[in-house]
PDB file of C-alpha atoms in Angstrom:
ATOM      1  CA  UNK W   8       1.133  25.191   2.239  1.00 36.00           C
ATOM      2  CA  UNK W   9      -2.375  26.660   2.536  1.00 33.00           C
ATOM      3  CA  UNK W  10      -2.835  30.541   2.133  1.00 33.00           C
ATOM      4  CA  UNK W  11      -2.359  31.640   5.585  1.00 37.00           C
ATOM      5  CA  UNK W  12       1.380  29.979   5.524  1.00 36.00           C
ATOM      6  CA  UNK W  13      -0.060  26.398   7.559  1.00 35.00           C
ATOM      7  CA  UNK W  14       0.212  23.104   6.153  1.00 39.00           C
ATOM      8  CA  UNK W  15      -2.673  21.749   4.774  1.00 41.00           C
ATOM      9  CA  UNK W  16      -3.379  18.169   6.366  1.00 40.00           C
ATOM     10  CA  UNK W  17      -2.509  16.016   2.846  1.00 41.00           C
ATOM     11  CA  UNK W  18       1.258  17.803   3.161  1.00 41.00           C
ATOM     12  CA  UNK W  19       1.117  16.171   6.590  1.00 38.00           C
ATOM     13  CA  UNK W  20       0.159  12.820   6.008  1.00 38.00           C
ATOM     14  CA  UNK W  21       2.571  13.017   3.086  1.00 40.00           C
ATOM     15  CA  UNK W  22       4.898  13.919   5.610  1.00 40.00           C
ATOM     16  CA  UNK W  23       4.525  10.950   7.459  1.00 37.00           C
ATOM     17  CA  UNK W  24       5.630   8.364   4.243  1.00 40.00           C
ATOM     18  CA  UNK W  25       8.698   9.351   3.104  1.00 41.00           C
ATOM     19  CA  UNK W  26      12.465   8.334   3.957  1.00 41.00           C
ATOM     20  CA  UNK W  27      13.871   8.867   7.267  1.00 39.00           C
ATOM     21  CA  UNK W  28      17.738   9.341   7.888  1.00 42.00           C
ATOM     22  CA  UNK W  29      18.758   5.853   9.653  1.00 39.00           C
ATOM     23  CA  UNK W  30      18.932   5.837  13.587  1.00 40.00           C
ATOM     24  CA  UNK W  31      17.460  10.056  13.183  1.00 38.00           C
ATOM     25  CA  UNK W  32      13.735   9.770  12.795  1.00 43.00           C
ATOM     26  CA  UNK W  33      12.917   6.707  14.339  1.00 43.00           C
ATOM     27  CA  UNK W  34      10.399   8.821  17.035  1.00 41.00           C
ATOM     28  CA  UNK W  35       9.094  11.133  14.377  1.00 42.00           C
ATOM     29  CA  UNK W  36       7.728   8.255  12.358  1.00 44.00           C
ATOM     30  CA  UNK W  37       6.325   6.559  15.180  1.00 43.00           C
ATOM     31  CA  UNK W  38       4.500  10.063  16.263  1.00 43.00           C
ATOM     32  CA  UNK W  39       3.218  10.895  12.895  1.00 46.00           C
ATOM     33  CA  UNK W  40       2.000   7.464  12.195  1.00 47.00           C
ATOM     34  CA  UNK W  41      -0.120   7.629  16.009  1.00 45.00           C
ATOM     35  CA  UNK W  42      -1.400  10.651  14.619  1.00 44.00           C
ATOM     36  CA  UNK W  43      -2.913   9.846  11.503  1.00 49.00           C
ATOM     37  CA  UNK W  44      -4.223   6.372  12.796  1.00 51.00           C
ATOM     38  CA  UNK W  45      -7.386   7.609  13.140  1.00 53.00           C
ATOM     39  CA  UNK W  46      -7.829   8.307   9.441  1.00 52.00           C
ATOM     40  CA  UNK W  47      -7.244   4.344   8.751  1.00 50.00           C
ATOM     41  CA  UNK W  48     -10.419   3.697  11.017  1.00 53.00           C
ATOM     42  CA  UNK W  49     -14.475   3.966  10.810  1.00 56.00           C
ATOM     43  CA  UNK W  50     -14.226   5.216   7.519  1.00 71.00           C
ATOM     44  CA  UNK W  51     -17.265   3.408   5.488  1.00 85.00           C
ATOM     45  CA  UNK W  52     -17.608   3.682   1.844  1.00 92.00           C
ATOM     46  CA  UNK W  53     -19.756   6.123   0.587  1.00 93.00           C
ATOM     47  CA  UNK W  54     -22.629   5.802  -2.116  1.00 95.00           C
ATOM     48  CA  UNK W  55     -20.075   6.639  -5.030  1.00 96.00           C
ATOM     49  CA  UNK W  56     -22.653   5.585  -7.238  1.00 94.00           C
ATOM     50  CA  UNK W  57     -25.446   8.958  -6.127  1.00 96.00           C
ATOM     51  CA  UNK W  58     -22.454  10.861  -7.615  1.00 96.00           C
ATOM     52  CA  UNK W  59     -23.422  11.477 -10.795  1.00 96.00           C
ATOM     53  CA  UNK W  60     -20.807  14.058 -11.928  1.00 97.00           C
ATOM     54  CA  UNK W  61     -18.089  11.813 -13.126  1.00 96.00           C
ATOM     55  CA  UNK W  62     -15.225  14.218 -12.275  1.00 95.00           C
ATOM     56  CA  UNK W  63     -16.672  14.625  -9.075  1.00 96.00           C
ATOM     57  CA  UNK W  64     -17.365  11.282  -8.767  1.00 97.00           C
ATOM     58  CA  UNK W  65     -13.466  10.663  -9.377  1.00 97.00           C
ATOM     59  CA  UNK W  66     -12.099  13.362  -6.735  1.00 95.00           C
ATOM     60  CA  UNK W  67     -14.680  12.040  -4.476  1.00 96.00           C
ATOM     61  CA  UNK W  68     -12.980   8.317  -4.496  1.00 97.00           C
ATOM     62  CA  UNK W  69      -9.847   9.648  -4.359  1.00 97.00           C
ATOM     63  CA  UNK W  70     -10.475  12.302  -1.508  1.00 96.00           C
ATOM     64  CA  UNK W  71     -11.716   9.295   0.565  1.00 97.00           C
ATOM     65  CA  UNK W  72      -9.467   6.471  -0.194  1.00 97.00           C
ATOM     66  CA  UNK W  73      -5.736   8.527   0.100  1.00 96.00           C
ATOM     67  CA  UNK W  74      -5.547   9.380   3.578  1.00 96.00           C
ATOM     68  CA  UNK W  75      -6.415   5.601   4.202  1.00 96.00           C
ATOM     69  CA  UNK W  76      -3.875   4.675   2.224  1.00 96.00           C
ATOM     70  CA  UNK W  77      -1.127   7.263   3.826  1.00 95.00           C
ATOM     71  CA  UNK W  78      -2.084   5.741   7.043  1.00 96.00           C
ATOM     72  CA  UNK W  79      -1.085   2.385   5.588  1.00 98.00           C
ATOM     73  CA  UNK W  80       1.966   3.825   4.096  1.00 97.00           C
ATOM     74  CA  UNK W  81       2.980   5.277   7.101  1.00 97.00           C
ATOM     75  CA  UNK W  82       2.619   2.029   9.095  1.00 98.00           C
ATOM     76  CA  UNK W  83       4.645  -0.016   6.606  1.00 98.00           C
ATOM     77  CA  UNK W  84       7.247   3.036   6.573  1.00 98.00           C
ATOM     78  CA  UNK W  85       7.322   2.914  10.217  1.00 98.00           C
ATOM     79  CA  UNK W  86       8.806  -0.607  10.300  1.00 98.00           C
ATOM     80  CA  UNK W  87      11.191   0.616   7.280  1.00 98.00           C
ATOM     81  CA  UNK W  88      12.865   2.899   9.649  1.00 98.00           C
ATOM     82  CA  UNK W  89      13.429   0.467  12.528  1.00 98.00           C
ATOM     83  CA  UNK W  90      14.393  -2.235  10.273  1.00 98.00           C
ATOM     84  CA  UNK W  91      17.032   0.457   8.183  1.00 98.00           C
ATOM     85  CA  UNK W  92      18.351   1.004  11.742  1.00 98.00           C
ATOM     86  CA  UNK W  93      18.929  -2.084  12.996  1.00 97.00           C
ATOM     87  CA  UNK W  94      20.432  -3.151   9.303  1.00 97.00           C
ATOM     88  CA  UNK W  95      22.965  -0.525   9.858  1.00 97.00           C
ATOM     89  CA  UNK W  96      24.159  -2.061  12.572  1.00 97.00           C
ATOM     90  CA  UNK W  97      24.242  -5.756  11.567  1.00 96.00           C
ATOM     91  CA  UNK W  98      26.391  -5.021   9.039  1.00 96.00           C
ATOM     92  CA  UNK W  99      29.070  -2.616  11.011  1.00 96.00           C
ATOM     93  CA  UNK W 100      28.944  -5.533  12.733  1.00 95.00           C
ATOM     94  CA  UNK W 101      27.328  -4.584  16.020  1.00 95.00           C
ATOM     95  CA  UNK W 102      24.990  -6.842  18.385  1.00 93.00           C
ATOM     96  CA  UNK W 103      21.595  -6.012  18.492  1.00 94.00           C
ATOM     97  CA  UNK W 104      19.261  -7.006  21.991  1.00 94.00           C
ATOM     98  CA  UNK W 105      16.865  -9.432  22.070  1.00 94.00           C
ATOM     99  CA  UNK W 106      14.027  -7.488  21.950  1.00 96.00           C
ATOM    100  CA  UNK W 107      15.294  -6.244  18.278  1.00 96.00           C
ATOM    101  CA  UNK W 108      15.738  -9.604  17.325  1.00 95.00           C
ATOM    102  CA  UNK W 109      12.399 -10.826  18.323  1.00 96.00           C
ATOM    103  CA  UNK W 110      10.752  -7.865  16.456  1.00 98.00           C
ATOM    104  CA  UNK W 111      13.056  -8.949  13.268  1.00 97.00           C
ATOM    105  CA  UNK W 112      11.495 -12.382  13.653  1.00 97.00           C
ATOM    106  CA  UNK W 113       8.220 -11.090  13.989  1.00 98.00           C
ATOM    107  CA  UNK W 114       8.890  -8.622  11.016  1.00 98.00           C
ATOM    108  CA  UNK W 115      10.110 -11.510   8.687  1.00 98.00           C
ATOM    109  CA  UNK W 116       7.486 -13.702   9.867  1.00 98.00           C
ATOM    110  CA  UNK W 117       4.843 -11.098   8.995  1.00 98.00           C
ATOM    111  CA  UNK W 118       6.560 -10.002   5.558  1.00 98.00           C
ATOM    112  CA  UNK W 119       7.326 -14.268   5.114  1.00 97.00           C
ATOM    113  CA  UNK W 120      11.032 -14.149   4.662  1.00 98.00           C
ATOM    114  CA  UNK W 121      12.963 -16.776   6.757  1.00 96.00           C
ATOM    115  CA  UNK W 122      14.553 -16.137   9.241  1.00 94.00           C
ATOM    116  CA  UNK W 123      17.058 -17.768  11.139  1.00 93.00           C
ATOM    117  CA  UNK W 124      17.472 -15.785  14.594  1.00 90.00           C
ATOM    118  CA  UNK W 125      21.364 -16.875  14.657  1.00 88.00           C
ATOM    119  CA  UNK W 126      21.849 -15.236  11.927  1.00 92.00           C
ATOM    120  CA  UNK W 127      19.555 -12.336  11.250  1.00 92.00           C
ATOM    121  CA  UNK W 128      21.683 -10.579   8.715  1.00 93.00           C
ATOM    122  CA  UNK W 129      20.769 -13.042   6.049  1.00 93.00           C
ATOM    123  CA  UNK W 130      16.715 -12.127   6.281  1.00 94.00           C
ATOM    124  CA  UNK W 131      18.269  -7.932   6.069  1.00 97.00           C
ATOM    125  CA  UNK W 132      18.119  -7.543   2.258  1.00 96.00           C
ATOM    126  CA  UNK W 133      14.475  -9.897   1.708  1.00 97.00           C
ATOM    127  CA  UNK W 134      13.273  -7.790   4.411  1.00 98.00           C
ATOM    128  CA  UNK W 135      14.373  -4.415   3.214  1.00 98.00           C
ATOM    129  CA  UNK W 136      13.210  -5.431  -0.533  1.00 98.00           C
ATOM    130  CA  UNK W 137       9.678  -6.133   1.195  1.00 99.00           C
ATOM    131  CA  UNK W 138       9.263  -3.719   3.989  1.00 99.00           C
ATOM    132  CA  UNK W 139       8.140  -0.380   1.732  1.00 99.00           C
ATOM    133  CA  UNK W 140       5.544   1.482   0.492  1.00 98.00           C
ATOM    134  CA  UNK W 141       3.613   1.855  -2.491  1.00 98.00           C
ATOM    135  CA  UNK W 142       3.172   4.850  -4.428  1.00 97.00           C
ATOM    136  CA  UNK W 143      -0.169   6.401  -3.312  1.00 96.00           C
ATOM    137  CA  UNK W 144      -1.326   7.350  -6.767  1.00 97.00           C
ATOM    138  CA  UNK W 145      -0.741   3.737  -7.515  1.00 98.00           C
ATOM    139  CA  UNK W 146      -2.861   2.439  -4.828  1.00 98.00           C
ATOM    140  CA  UNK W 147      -5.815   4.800  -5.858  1.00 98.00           C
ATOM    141  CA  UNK W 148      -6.022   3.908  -9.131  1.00 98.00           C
ATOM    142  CA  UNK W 149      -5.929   0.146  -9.027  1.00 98.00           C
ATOM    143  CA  UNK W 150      -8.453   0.606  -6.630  1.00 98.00           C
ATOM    144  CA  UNK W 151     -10.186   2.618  -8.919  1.00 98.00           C
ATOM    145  CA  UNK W 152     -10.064   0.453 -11.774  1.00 97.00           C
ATOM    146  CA  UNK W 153     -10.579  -3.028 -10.229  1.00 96.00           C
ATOM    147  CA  UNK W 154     -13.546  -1.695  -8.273  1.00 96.00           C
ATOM    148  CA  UNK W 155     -15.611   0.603 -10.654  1.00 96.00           C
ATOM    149  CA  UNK W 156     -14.747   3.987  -8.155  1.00 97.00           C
ATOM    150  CA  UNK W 157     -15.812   2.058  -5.539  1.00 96.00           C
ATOM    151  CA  UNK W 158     -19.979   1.302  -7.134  1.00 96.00           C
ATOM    152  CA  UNK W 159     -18.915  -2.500  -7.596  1.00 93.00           C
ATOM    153  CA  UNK W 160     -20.463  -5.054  -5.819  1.00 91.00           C
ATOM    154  CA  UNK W 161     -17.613  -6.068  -3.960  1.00 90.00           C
ATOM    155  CA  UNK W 162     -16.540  -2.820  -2.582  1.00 91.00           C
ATOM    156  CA  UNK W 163     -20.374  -1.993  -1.791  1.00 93.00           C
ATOM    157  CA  UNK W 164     -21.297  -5.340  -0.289  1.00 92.00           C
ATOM    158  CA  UNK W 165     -17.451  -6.803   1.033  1.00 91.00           C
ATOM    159  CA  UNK W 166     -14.975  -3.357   1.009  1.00 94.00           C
ATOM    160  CA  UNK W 167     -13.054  -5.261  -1.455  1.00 94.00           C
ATOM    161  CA  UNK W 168     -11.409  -2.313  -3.943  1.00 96.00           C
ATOM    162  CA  UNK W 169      -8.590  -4.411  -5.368  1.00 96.00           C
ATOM    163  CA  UNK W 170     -10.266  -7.501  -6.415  1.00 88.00           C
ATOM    164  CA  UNK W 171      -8.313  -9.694  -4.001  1.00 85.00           C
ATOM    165  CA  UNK W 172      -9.311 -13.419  -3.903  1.00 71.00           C
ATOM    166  CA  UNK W 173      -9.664 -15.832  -1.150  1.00 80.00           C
ATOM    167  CA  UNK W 174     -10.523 -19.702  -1.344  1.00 75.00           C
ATOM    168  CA  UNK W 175     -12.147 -20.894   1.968  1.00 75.00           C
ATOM    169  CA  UNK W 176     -15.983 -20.927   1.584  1.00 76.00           C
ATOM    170  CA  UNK W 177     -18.118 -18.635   3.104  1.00 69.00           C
ATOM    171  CA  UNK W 178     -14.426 -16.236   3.126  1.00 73.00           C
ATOM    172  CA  UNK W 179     -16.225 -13.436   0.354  1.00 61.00           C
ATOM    173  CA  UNK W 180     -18.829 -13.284  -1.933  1.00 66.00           C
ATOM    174  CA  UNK W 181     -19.197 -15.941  -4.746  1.00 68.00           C
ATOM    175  CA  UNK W 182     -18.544 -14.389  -7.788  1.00 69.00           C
ATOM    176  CA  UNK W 183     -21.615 -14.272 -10.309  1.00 65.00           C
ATOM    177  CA  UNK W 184     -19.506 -15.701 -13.472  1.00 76.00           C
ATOM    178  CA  UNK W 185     -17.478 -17.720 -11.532  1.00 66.00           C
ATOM    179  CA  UNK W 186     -16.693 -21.048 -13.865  1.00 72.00           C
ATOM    180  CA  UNK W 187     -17.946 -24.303 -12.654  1.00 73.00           C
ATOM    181  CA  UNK W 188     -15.716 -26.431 -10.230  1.00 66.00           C
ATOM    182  CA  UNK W 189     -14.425 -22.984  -9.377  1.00 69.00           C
ATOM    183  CA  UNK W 190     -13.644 -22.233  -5.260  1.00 62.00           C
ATOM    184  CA  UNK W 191     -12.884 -19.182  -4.973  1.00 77.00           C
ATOM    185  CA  UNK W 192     -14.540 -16.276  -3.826  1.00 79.00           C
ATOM    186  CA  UNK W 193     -13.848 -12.269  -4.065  1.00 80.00           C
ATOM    187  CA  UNK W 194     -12.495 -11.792  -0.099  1.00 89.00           C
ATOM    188  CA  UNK W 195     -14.852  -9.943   2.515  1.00 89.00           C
ATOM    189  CA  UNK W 196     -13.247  -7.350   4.626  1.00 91.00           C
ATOM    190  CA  UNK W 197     -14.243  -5.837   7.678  1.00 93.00           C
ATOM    191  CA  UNK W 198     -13.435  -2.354   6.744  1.00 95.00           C
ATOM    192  CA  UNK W 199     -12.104  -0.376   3.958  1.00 96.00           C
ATOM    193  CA  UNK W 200      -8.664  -0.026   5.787  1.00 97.00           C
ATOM    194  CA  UNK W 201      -8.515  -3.785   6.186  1.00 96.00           C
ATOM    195  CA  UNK W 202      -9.016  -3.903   2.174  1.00 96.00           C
ATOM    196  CA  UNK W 203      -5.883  -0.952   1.719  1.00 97.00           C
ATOM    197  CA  UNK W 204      -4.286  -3.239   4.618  1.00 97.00           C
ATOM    198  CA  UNK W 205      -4.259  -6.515   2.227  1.00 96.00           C
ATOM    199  CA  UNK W 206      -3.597  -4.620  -1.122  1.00 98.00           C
ATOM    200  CA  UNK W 207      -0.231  -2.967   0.311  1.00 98.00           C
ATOM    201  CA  UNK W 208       0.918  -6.875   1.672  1.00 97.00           C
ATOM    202  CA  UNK W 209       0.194  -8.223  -1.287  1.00 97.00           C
ATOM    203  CA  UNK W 210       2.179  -6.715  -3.445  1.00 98.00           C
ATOM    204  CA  UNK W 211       5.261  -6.965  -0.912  1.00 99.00           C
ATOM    205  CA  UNK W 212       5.159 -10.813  -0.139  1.00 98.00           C
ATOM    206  CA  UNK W 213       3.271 -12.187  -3.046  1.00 97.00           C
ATOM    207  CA  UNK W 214       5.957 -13.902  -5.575  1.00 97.00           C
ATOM    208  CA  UNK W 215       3.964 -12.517  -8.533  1.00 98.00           C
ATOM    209  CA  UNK W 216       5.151  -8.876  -7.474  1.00 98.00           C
ATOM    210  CA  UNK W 217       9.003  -9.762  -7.305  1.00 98.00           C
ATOM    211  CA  UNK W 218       9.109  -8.148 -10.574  1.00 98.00           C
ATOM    212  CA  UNK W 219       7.870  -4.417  -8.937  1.00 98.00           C
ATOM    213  CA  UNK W 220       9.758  -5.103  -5.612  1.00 99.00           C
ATOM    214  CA  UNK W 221      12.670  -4.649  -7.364  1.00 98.00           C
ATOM    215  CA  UNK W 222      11.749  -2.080  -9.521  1.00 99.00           C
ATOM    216  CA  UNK W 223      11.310  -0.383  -6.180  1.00 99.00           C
ATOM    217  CA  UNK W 224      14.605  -1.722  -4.487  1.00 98.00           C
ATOM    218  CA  UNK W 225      17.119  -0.343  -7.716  1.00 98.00           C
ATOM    219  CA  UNK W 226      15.133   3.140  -7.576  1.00 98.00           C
ATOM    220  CA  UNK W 227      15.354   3.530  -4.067  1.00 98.00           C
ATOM    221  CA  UNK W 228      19.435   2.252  -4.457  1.00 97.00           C
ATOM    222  CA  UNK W 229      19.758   4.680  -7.236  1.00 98.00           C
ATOM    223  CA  UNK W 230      17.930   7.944  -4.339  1.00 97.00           C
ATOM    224  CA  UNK W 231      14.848   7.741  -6.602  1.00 97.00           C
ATOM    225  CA  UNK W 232      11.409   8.151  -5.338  1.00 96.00           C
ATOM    226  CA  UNK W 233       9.582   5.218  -7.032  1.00 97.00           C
ATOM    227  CA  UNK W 234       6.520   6.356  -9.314  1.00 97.00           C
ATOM    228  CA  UNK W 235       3.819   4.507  -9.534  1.00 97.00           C
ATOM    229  CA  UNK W 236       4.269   4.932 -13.411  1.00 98.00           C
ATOM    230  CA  UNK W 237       7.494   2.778 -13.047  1.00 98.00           C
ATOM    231  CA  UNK W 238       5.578   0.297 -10.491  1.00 98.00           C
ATOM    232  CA  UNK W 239       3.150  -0.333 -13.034  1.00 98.00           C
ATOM    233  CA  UNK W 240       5.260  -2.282 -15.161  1.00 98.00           C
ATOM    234  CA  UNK W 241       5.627  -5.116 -11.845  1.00 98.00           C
ATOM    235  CA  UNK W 242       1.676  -5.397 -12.150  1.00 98.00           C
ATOM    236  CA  UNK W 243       1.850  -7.952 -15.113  1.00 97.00           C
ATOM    237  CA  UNK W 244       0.879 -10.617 -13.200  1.00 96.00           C
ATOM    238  CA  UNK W 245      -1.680  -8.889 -11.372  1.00 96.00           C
ATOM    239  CA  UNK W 246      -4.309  -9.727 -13.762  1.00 94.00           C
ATOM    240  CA  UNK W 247      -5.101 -12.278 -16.734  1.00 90.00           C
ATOM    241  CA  UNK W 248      -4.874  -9.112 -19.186  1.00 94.00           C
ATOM    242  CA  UNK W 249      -1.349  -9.197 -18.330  1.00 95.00           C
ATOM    243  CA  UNK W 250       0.308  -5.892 -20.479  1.00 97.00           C
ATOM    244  CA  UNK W 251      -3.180  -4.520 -21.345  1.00 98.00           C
ATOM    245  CA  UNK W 252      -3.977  -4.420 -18.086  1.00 98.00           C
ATOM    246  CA  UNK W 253      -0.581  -2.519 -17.157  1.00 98.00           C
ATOM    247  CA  UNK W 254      -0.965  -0.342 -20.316  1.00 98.00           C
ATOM    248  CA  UNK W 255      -4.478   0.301 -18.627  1.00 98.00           C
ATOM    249  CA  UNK W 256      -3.231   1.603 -15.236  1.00 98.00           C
ATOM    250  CA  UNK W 257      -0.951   3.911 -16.582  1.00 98.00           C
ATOM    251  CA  UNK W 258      -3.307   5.418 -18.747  1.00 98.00           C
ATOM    252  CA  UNK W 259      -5.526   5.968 -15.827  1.00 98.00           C
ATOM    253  CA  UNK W 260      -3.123   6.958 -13.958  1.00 98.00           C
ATOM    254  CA  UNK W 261      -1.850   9.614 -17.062  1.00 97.00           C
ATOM    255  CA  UNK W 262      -5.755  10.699 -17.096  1.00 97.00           C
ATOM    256  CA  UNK W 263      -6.412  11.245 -13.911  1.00 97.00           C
ATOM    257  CA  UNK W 264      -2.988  12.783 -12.265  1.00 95.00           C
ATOM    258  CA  UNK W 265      -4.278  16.468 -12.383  1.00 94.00           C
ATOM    259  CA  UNK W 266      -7.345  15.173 -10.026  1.00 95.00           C
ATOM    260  CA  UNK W 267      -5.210  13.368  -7.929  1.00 94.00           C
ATOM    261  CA  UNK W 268      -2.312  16.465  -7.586  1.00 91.00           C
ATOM    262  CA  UNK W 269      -5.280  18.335  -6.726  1.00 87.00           C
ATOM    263  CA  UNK W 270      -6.826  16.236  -4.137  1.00 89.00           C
ATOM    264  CA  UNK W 271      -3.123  16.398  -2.686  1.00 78.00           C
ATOM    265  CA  UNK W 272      -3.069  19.991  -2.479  1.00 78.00           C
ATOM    266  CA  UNK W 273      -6.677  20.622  -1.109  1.00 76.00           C
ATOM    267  CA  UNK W 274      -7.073  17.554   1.567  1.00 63.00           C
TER     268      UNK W 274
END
């Protein structure tokens, strides 16, 4: 809450990503996720590299990239809450329309689980494994780390802040020290929200990240929020470094938690 009793507009967004009762808050997600929307879009990077200050430079990144990445959060949530719903009532056993079904196709197809519309309880538990967010904090600081605060040349020149690869010429930018006989390239995005967009689908479809999906899934089953600190430990695959490069996000994230509470508590 902000001095004069309101709620400041981070408590909002934050409002926006976390669980809703089954079959309760189905129109409450919906309306806080149309309402933040706007934050996802026409946000360009700024010159994080003018910022000299490195604290500020640090509050800065984080100031800009969080609400984009609540939007995405609340998106992804959104589905959650539809697909919790419609789980519930697979498994008491109820029929569910057509029109529920055909978004449960289009869910699994977009979240690449099979599905088999005959029998849509079997893609439930893939889907509700896959369909979640990620930990904001977490978010911020791989982006912080894999793109330099956003000064590297691929968040400058592409929006890329996580480092994400794609193998189609012409798709990115061609690495500098890429080895020879090498294809890929560091993935273009239109936007910074397209970047976030990837980032968040990544880590819930990609089979390297099984290991953090279920981290996710057994806190979640135990009514734990999951930490990015716990997350962390699913990112071994994530990069060549392997557990230095885990052991290197949660020391950033260790060092830098008082700026993010505080850009929590002030956006």
């Amino acid at each position: 809450m902000t001095r004069d009793g309101s709620q400041s507009r981070m408590a909002r967004i934050t409002a926006a990503v976390r669980p809703v009762p089954v079959g309760v808050g189905l129109v409450l997600v919906a309306l806080l996720t149309a309402s933040i929307v706007g934050i996802r879009e026409d946000r360009q990077l700024p010159d994080f590299d003018a910022i000299e200050d490195i604290s500020e430079r640090k509050q800065a990144f984080f100031e800009f990239l969080a609400p984009i990445v609540m939007a995405e959060n609340a998106r992804v949530l959104d589905q959650r809450a539809r697909l919790l719903d419609l789980a519930g009532k697979l498994r008491a056993g109820e029929r569910i329309g057509w029109l529920d079904r055909r978004w449960l196709g289009q869910l699994a197809e977009e979240y690449a689980v099979d599905w088999d519309p005959d029998s849509p309880l079997e893609s439930i538990e893939p889907l509700e494994r896959r369909v979640d967010a990620v930990p904001v904090s977490l978010a911020l600081v791989q982006a912080a780390t894999e793109s330099g605060w956003g000064r590297s040349r691929f968040a400058t020149e592409a929006n890329n802040l996580f480092g994400h690869w794609c193998y189609q010429s012409g798709c990115g930018l061609v690495p500098e020290r890429r080895n020879p006989g090498a294809g890929h390239e560091v993935a273009a995005f239109d936007s910074v929200a397209d970047s976030v967009e990837r980032y968040l689908r990544n880590l819930n479809t990609h089979a390297a990240y099984a290991p953090l999906r279920a981290i996710r899934a057994r806190m979640r089953g135990n009514g734990e929020s999951p930490t990015a600190m716990a997350l962390a430990d699913g990112l071994i695959r994530y990069s060549e470094r392997r557990e230095d490069y885990v052991a290197e996000i949660k020391t950033v994230i260790r060092v830098n938690r008082p700026i993010i509470e505080n850009v929590r508590a002030t956006l």
